[in-house]
mmCIF file of C-alpha atoms in Angstrom:
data_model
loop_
_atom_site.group_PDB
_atom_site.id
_atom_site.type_symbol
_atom_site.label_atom_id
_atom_site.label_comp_id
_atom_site.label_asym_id
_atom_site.label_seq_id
_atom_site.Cartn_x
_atom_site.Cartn_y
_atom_site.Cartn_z
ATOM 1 C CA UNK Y 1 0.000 0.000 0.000
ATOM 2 C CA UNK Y 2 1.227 3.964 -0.681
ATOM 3 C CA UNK Y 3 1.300 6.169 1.568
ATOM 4 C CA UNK Y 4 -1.724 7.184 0.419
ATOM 5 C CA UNK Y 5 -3.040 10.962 1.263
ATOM 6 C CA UNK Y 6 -4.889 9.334 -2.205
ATOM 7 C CA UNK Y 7 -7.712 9.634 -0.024
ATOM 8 C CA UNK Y 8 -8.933 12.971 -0.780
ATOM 9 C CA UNK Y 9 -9.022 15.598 2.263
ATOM 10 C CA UNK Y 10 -12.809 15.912 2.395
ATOM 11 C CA UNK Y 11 -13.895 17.813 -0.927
ATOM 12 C CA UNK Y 12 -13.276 21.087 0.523
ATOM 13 C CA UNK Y 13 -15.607 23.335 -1.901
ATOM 14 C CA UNK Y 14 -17.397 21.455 -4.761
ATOM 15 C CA UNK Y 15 -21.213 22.858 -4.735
ATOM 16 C CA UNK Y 16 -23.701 20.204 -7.005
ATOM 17 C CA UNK Y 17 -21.959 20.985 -10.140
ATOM 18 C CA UNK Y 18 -17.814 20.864 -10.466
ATOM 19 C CA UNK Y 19 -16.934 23.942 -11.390
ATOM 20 C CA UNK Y 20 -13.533 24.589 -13.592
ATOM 21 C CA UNK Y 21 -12.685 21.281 -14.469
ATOM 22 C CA UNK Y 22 -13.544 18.424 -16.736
ATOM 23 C CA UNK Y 23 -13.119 15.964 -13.695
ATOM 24 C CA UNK Y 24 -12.188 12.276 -13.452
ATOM 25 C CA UNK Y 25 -13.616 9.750 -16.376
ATOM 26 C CA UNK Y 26 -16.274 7.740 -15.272
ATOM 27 C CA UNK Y 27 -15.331 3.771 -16.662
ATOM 28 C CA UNK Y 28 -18.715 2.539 -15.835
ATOM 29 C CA UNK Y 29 -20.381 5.293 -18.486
ATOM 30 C CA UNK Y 30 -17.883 4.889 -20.826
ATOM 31 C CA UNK Y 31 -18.904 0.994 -20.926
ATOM 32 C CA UNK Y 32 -22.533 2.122 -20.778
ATOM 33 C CA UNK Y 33 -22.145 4.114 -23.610
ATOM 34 C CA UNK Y 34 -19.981 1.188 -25.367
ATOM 35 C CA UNK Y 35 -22.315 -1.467 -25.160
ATOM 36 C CA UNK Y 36 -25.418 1.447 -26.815
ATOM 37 C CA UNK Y 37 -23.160 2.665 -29.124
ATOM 38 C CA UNK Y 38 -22.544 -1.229 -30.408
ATOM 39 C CA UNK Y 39 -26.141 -1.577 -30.208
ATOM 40 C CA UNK Y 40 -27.378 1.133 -32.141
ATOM 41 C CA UNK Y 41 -24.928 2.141 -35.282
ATOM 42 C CA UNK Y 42 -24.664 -0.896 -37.507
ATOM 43 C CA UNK Y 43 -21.285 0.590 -38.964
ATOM 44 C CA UNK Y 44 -19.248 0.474 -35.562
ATOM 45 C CA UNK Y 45 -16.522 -1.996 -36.605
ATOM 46 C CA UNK Y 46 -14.995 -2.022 -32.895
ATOM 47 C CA UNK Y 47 -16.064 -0.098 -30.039
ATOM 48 C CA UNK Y 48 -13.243 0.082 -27.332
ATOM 49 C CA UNK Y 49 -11.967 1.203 -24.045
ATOM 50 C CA UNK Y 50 -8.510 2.486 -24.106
ATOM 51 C CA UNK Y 51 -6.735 0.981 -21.319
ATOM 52 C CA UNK Y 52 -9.717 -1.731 -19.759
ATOM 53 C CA UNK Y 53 -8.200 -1.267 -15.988
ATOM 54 C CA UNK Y 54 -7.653 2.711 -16.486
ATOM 55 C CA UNK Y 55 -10.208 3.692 -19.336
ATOM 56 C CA UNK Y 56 -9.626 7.684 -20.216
ATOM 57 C CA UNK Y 57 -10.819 7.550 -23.895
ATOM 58 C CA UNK Y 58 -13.858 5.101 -25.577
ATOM 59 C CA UNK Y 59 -13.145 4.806 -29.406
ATOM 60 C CA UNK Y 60 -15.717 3.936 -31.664
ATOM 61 C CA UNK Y 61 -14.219 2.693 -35.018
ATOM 62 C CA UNK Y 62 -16.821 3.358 -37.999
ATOM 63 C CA UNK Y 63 -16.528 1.379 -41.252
ATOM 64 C CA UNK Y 64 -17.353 4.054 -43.615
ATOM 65 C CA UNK Y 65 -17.127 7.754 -42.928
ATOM 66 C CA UNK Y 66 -18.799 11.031 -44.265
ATOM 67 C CA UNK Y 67 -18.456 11.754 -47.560
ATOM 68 C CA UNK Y 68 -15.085 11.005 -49.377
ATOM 69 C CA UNK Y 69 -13.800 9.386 -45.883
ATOM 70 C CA UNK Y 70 -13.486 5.924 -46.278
ATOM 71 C CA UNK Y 71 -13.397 5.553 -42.136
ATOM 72 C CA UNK Y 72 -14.121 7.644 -39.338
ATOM 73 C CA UNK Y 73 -13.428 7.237 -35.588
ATOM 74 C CA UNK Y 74 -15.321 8.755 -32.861
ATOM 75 C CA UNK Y 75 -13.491 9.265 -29.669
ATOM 76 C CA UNK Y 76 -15.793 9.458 -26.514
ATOM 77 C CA UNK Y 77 -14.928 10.864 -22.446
ATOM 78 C CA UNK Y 78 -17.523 10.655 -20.087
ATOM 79 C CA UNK Y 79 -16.957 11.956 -16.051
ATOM 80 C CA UNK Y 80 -18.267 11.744 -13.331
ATOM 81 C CA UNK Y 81 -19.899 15.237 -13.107
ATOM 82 C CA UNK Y 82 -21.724 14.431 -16.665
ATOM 83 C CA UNK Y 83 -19.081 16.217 -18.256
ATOM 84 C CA UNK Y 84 -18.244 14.704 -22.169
ATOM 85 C CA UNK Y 85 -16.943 15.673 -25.016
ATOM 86 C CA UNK Y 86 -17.178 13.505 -28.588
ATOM 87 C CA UNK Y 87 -14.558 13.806 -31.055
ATOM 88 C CA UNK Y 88 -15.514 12.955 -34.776
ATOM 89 C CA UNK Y 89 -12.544 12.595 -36.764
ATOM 90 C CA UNK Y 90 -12.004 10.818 -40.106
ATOM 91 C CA UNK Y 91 -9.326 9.811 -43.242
ATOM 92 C CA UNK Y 92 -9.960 13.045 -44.852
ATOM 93 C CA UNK Y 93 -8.910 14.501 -41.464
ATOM 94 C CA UNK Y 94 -12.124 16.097 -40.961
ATOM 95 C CA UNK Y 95 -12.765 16.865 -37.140
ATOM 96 C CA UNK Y 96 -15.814 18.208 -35.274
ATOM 97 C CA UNK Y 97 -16.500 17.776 -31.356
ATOM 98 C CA UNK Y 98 -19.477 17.823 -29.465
ATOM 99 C CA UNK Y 99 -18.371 19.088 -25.324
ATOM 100 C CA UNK Y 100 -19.956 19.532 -22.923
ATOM 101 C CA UNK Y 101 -17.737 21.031 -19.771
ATOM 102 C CA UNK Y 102 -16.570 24.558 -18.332
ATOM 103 C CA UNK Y 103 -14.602 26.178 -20.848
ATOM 104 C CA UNK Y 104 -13.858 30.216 -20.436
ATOM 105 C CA UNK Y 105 -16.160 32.173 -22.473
ATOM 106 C CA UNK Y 106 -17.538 29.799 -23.959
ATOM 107 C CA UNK Y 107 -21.081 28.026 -23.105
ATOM 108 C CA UNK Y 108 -20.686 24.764 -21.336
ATOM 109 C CA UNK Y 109 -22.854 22.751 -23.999
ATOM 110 C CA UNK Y 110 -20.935 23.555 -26.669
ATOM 111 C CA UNK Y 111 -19.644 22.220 -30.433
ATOM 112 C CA UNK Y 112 -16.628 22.838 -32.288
ATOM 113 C CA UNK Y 113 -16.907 22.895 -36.301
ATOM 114 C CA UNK Y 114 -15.609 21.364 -38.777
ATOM 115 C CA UNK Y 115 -13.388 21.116 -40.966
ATOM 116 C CA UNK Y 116 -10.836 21.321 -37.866
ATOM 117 C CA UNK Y 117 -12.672 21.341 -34.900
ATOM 118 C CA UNK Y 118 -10.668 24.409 -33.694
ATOM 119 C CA UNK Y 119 -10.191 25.692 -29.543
ATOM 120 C CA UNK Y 120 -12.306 28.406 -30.606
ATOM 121 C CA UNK Y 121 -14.288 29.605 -31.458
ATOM 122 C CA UNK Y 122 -16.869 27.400 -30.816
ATOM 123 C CA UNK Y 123 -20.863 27.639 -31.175
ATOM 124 C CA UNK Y 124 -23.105 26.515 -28.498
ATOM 125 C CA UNK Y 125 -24.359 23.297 -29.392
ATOM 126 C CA UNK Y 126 -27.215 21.645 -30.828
ATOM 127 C CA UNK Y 127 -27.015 18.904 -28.377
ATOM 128 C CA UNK Y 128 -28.948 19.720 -25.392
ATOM 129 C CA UNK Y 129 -30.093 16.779 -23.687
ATOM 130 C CA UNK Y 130 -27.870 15.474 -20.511
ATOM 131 C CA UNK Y 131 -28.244 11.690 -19.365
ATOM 132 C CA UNK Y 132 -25.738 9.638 -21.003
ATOM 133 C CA UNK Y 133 -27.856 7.519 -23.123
ATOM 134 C CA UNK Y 134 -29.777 10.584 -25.034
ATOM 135 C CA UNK Y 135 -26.165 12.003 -25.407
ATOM 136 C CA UNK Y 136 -24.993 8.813 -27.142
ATOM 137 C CA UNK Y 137 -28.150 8.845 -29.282
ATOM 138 C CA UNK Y 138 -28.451 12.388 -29.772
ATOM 139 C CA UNK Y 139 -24.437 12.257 -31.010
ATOM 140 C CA UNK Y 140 -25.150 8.972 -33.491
ATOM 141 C CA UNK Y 141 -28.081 10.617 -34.727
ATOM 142 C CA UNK Y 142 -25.862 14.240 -35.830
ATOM 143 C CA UNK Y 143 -23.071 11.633 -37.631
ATOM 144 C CA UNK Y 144 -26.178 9.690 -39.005
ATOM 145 C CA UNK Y 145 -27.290 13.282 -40.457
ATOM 146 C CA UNK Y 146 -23.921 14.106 -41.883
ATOM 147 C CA UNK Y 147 -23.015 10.813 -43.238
ATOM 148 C CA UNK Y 148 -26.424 10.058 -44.713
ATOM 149 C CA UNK Y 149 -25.943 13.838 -46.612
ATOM 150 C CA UNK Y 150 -22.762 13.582 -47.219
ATOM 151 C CA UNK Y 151 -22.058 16.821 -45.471
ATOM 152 C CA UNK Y 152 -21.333 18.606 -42.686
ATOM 153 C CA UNK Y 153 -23.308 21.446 -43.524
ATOM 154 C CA UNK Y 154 -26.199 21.604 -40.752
ATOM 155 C CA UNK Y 155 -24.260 19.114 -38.905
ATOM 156 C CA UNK Y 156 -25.082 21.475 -35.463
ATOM 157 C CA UNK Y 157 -29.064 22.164 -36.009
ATOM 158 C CA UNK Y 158 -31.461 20.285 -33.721
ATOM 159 C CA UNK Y 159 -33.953 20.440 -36.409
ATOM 160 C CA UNK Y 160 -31.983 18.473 -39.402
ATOM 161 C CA UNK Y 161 -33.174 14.976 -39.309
ATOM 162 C CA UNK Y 162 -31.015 12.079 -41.044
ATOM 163 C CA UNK X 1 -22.187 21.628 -49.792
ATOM 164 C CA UNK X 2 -26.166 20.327 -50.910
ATOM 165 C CA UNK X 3 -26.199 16.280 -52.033
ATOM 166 C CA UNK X 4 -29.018 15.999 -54.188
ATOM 167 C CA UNK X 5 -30.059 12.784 -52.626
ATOM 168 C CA UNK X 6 -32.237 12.354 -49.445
ATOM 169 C CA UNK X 7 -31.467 9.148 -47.998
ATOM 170 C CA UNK X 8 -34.514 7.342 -46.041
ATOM 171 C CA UNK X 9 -33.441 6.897 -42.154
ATOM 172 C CA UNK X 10 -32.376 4.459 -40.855
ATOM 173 C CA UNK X 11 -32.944 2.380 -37.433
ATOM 174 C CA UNK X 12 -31.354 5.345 -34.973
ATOM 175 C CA UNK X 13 -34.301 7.722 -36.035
ATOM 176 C CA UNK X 14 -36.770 4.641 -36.601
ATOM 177 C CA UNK X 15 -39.583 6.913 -35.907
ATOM 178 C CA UNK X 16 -41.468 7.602 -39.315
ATOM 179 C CA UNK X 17 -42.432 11.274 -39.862
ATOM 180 C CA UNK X 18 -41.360 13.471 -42.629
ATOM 181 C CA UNK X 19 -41.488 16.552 -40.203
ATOM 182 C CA UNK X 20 -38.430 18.272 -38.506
ATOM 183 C CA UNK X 21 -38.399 17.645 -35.075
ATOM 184 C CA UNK X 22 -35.745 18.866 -32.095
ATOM 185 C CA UNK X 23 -33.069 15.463 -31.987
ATOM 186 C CA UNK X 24 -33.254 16.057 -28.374
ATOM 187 C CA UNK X 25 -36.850 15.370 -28.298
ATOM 188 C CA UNK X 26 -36.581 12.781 -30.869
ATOM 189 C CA UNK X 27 -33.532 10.786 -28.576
ATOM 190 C CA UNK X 28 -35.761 11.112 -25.288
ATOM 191 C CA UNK X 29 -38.891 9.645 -26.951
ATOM 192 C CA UNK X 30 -36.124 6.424 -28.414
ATOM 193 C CA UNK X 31 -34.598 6.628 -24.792
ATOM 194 C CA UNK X 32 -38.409 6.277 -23.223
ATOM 195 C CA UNK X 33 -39.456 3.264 -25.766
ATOM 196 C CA UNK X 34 -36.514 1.360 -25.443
ATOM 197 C CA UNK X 35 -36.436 0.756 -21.747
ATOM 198 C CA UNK X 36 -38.753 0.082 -18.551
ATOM 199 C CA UNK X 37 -39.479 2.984 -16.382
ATOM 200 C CA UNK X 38 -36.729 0.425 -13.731
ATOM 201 C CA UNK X 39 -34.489 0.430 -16.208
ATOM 202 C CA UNK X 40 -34.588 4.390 -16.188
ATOM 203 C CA UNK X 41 -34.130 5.442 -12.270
ATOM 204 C CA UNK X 42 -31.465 2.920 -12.579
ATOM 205 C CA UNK X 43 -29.680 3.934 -15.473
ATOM 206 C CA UNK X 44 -29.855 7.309 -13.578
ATOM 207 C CA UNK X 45 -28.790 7.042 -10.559
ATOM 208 C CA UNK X 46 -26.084 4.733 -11.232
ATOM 209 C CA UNK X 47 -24.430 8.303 -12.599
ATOM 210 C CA UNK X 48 -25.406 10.028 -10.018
ATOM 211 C CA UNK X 49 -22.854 10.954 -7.128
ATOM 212 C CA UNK X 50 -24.486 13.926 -5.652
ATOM 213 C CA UNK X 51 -27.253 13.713 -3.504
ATOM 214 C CA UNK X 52 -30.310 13.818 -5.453
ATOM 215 C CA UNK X 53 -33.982 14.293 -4.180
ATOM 216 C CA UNK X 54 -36.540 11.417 -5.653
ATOM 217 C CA UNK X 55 -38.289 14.481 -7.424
ATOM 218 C CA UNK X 56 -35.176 15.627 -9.489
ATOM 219 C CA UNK X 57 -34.058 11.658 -10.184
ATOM 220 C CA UNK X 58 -38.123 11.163 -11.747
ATOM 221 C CA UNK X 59 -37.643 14.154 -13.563
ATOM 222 C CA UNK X 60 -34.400 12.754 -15.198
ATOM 223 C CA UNK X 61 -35.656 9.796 -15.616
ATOM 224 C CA UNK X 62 -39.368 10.662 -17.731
ATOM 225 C CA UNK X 63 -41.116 8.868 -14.403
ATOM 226 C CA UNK X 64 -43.599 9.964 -11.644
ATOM 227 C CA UNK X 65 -41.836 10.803 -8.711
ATOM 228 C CA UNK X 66 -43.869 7.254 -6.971
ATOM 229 C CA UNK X 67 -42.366 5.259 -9.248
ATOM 230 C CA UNK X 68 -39.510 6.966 -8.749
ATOM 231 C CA UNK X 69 -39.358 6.371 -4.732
ATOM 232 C CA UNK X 70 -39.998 3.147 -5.494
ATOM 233 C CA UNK X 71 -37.237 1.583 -7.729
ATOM 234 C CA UNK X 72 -35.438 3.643 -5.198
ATOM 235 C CA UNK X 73 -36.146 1.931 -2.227
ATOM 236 C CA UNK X 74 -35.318 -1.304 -3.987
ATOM 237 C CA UNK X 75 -32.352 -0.350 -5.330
ATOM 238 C CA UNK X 76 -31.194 0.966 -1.623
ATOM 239 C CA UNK X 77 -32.440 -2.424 -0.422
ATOM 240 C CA UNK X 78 -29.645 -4.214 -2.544
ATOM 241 C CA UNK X 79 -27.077 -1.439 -1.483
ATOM 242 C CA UNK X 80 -26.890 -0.180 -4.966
ATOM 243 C CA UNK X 81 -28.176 3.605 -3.822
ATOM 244 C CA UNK X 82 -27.323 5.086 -0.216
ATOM 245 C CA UNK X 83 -29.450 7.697 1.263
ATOM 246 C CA UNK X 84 -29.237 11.092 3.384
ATOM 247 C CA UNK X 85 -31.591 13.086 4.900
ATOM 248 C CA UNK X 86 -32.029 16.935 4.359
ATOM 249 C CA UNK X 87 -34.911 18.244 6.489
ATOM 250 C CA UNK X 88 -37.752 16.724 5.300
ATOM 251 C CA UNK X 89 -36.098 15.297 2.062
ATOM 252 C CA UNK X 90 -34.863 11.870 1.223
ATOM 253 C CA UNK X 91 -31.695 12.486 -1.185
ATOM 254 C CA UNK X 92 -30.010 9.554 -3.066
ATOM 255 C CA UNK X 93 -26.809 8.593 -4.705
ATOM 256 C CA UNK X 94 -24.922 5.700 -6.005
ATOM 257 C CA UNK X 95 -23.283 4.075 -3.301
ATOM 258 C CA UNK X 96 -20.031 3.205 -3.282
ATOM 259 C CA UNK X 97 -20.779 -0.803 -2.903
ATOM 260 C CA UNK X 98 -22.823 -0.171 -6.336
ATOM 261 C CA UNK X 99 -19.561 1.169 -7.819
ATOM 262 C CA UNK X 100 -17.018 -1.293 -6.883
ATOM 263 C CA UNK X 101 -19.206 -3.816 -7.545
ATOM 264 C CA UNK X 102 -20.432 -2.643 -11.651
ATOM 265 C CA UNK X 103 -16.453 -1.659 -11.857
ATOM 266 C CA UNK X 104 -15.305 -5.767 -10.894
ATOM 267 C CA UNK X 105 -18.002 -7.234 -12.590
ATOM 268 C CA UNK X 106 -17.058 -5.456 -15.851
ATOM 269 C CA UNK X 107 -13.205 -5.537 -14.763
ATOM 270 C CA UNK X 108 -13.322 -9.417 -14.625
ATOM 271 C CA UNK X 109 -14.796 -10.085 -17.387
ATOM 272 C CA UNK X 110 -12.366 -8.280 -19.223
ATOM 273 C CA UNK X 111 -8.704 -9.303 -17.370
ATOM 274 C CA UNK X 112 -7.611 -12.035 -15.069
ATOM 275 C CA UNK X 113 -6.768 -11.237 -11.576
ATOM 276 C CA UNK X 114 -3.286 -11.708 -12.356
ATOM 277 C CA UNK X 115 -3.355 -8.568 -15.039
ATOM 278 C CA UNK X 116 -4.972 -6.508 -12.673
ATOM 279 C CA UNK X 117 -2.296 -7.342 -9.934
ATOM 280 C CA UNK X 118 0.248 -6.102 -12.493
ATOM 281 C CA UNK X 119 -1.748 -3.522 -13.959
ATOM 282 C CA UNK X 120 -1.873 -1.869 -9.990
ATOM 283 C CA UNK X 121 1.336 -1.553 -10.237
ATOM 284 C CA UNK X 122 1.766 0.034 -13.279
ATOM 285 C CA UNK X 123 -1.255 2.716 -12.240
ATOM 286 C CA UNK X 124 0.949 3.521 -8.524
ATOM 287 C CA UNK X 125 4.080 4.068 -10.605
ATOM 288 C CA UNK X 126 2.525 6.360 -13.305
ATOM 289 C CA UNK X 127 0.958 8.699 -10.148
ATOM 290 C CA UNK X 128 4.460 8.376 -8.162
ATOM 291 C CA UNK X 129 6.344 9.729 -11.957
ATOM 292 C CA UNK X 130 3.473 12.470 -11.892
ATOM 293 C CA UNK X 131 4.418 13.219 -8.200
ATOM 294 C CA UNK X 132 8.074 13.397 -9.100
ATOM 295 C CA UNK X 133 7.715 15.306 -12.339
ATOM 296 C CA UNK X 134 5.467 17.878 -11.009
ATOM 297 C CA UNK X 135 6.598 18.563 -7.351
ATOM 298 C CA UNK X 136 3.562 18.194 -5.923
ATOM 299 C CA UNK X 137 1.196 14.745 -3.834
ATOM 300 C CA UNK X 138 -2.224 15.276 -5.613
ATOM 301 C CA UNK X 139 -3.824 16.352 -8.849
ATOM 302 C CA UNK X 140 -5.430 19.017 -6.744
ATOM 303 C CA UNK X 141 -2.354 20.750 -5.943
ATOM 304 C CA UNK X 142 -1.423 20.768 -8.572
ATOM 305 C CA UNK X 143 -4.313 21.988 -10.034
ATOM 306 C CA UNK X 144 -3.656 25.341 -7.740
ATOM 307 C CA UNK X 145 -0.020 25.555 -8.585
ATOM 308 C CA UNK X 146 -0.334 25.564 -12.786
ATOM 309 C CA UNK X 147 -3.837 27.543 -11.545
ATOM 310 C CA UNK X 148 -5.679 25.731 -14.627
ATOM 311 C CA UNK X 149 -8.520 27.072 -16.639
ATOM 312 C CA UNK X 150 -8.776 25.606 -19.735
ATOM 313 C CA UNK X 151 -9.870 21.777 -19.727
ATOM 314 C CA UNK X 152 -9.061 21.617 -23.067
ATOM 315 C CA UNK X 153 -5.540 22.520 -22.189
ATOM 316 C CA UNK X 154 -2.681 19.855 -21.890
ATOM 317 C CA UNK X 155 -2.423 20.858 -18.300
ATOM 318 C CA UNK X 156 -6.143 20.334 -18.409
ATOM 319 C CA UNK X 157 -5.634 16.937 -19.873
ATOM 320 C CA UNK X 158 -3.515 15.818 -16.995
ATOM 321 C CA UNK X 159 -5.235 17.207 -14.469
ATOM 322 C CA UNK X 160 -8.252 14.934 -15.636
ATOM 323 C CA UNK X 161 -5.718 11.547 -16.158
ATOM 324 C CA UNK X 162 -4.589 11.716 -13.148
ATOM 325 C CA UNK X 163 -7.792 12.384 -11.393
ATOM 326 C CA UNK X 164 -9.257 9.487 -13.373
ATOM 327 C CA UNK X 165 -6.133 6.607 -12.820
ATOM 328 C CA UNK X 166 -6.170 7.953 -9.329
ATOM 329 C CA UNK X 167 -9.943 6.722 -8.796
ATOM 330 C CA UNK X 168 -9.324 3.948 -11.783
ATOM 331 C CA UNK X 169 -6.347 2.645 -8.912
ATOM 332 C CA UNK X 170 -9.069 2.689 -6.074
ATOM 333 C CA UNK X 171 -11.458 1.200 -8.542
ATOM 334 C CA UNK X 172 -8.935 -2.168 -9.026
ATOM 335 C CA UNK X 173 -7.568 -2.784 -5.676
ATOM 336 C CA UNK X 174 -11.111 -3.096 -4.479
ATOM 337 C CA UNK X 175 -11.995 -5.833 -7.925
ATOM 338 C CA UNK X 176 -9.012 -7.465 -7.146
ATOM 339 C CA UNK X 177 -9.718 -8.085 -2.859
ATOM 340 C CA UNK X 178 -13.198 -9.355 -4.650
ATOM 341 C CA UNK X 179 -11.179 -11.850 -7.178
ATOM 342 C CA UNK X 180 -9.572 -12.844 -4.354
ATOM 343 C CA UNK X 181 -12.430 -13.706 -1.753
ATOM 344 C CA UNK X 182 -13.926 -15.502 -4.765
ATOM 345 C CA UNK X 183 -10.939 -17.402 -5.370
ATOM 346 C CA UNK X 184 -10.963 -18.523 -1.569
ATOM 347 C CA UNK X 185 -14.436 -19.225 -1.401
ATOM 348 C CA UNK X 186 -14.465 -17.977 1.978
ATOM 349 C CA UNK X 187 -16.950 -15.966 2.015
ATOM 350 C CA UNK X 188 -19.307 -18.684 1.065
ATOM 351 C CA UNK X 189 -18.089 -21.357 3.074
ATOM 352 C CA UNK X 190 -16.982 -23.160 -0.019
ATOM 353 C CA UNK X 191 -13.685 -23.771 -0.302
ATOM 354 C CA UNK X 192 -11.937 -25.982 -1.456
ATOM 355 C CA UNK X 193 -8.229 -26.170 -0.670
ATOM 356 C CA UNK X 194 -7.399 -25.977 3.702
ATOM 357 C CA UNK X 195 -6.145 -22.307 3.378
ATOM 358 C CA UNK X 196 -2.398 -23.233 2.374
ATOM 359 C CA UNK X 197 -0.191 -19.963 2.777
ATOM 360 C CA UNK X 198 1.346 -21.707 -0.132
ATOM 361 C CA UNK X 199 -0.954 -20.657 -3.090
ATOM 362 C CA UNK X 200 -0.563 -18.096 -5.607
ATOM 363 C CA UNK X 201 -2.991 -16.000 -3.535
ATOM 364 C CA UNK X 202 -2.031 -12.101 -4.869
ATOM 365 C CA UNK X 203 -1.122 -9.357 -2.199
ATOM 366 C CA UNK X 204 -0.998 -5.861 -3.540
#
């Protein structure tokens, strides 16, 4: 055994919702959202935790991607506070991101574009929804709508549909 | 960038309908088909670390608040949810017996005890080299010293990977004492071997 201060001296000031930071992953979600994922995109080739026995990232492996990709990868982190942020990046090296977590000026729900998926700016995002399942679907459904199109165009509207 | 064709949907939007409608309504509606109002508080408040009121957990789970209290009481019946009292209000959370025991069951199926044995000791020698590099005993302080805003920073980044192997650590030590009663079968009064000091038994 360490010499463990590990054990944290009593959570001094953290109100309902963790302010500042993205906070520890949560491995149980990120299996959660593994096994749904799996379960509800029929082009996940592999859906996989990182590191099994220290999980930070879930990667979802698609066998076709949007457009002129020919594959596409979505990385996934989930925390304990409900924090997330999904990371859709493909062979044309295409990236968007769908966050949700304290970022300075910026709103906490928020999305950064394509083609690069820059720091900022970013928009706020279409995604507003919080539980980890309607995340995972609401996320599928916005790669659904770009890959079925064949763009990203729209890709950040609640209202576009597949 | 228009493509001129409209492909039909497919089985994540199943839900006929020509009409535009808000994903996040759409995803809720899938969410509320696909499972049992059970299957809802409990996918809920196995997330949920803060104390919670019944009301809040039915409203996040598209139940009444008596169904909500219910599955509740059940689920802090099998120790899954622990309770405290503020005032007049019950508030619930996942209890830590619910998380160790989701993280081994998972954890077990996926590596021997043996691998998680070795993998502890990878996970203490990755915080000690985070210790050493950065001059300081927890995440937290160091958090205060590099005063970090940004979690999409790289300082951000570690902050959150050591936070997370910290409680990943925790998370395997307690699988592993599990992997190790079950290997005993002494909590069941079923072993097997006459408690030899000479087995392969795994002390971390």
């Amino acid at each position: 055994m360490t010499s463990d201060e590990d054990v944290e001296p009593s959570h001094d000031s953290q109100p309902a919702e963790q302010a500042e930071v993205f906070g520890p992953i949560d491995a149980g979600a990120l299996r959660e959202i593994r096994d749904l994922v799996v379960n509800q995109e029929p082009l996940v080739e592999e859906a996989s935790l990182d590191d099994p026995l220290n999980p930070q990232t879930l990667s979802v492996d698609l066998s076709d991607g949007v457009g002129a990709a020919s594959t596409a990868r979505i990385d996934i982190r989930w925390s304990l506070a409900g924090n997330y942020a999904a990371h859709y990046t493909d062979t044309q090296g295409r990236d968007f991101r769908f966050d949700c977590h304290p970022k300075p000026d910026a709103p906490t729900r928020h999305f950064h574009p394509p083609p690069d998926a820059p720091s900022r700016p970013v928009e706020p995002s279409c995604i507003t929804v919080r539980e980890a399942p309607l995340v995972t679907r609401a996320v599928l459904q916005r790669w659904r709508y770009a890959y079925t199109n064949g763009t990203f165009e729209g890709l950040n509207d609640a209202e576009n549909p597949p | 960038m228009m493509s001129e064709e409209t492909t039909l949907p497919n089985r994540v939007r199943p839900d006929g309908g020509a009409e535009q409608r808000d994903i996040n309504d759409v995803v809720e509606e899938e969410w509320v088909e696909d499972t049992t109002p059970f299957e809802r508080v409990y996918g809920i408040i196995r997330r949920t670390y803060d104390p919670t009121s019944a009301a809040q957990i039915a409203d996040r789970a598209r139940v009444s608040p008596t169904t909500a209290r219910k599955h509740l009481r059940t689920l802090m019946d099998s120790g899954e949810v622990t309770t405290a009292q503020d005032g007049q209000t019950t508030l619930y959370r996942r209890s830590e017996t619910g998380i160790v025991t989701e993280h081994a069951q998972s954890l077990l199926a996926e590596r021997t005890p043996e691998e998680i044995a070795s993998g502890i000791a990878e996970l203490k020698a990755q915080i000690q080299d985070w210790r050493t590099e950065y001059d300081v005993d927890s995440p937290e302080e160091l958090a205060r010293e590099l005063d970090i805003e940004d979690t999409d920073s790289d300082q951000g980044a570690l902050l959150r990977e050591w936070q997370t192997t910290r409680r990943n650590l925790a998370l395997a030590q307690a699988t592993l004492a599990i992997a190790e009663a079950t290997r005993t079968g002494h909590l069941t009064g079923t072993n097997t071997d006459d408690d030899g000091n000479s087995d392969s038994s795994i002390v971390v």
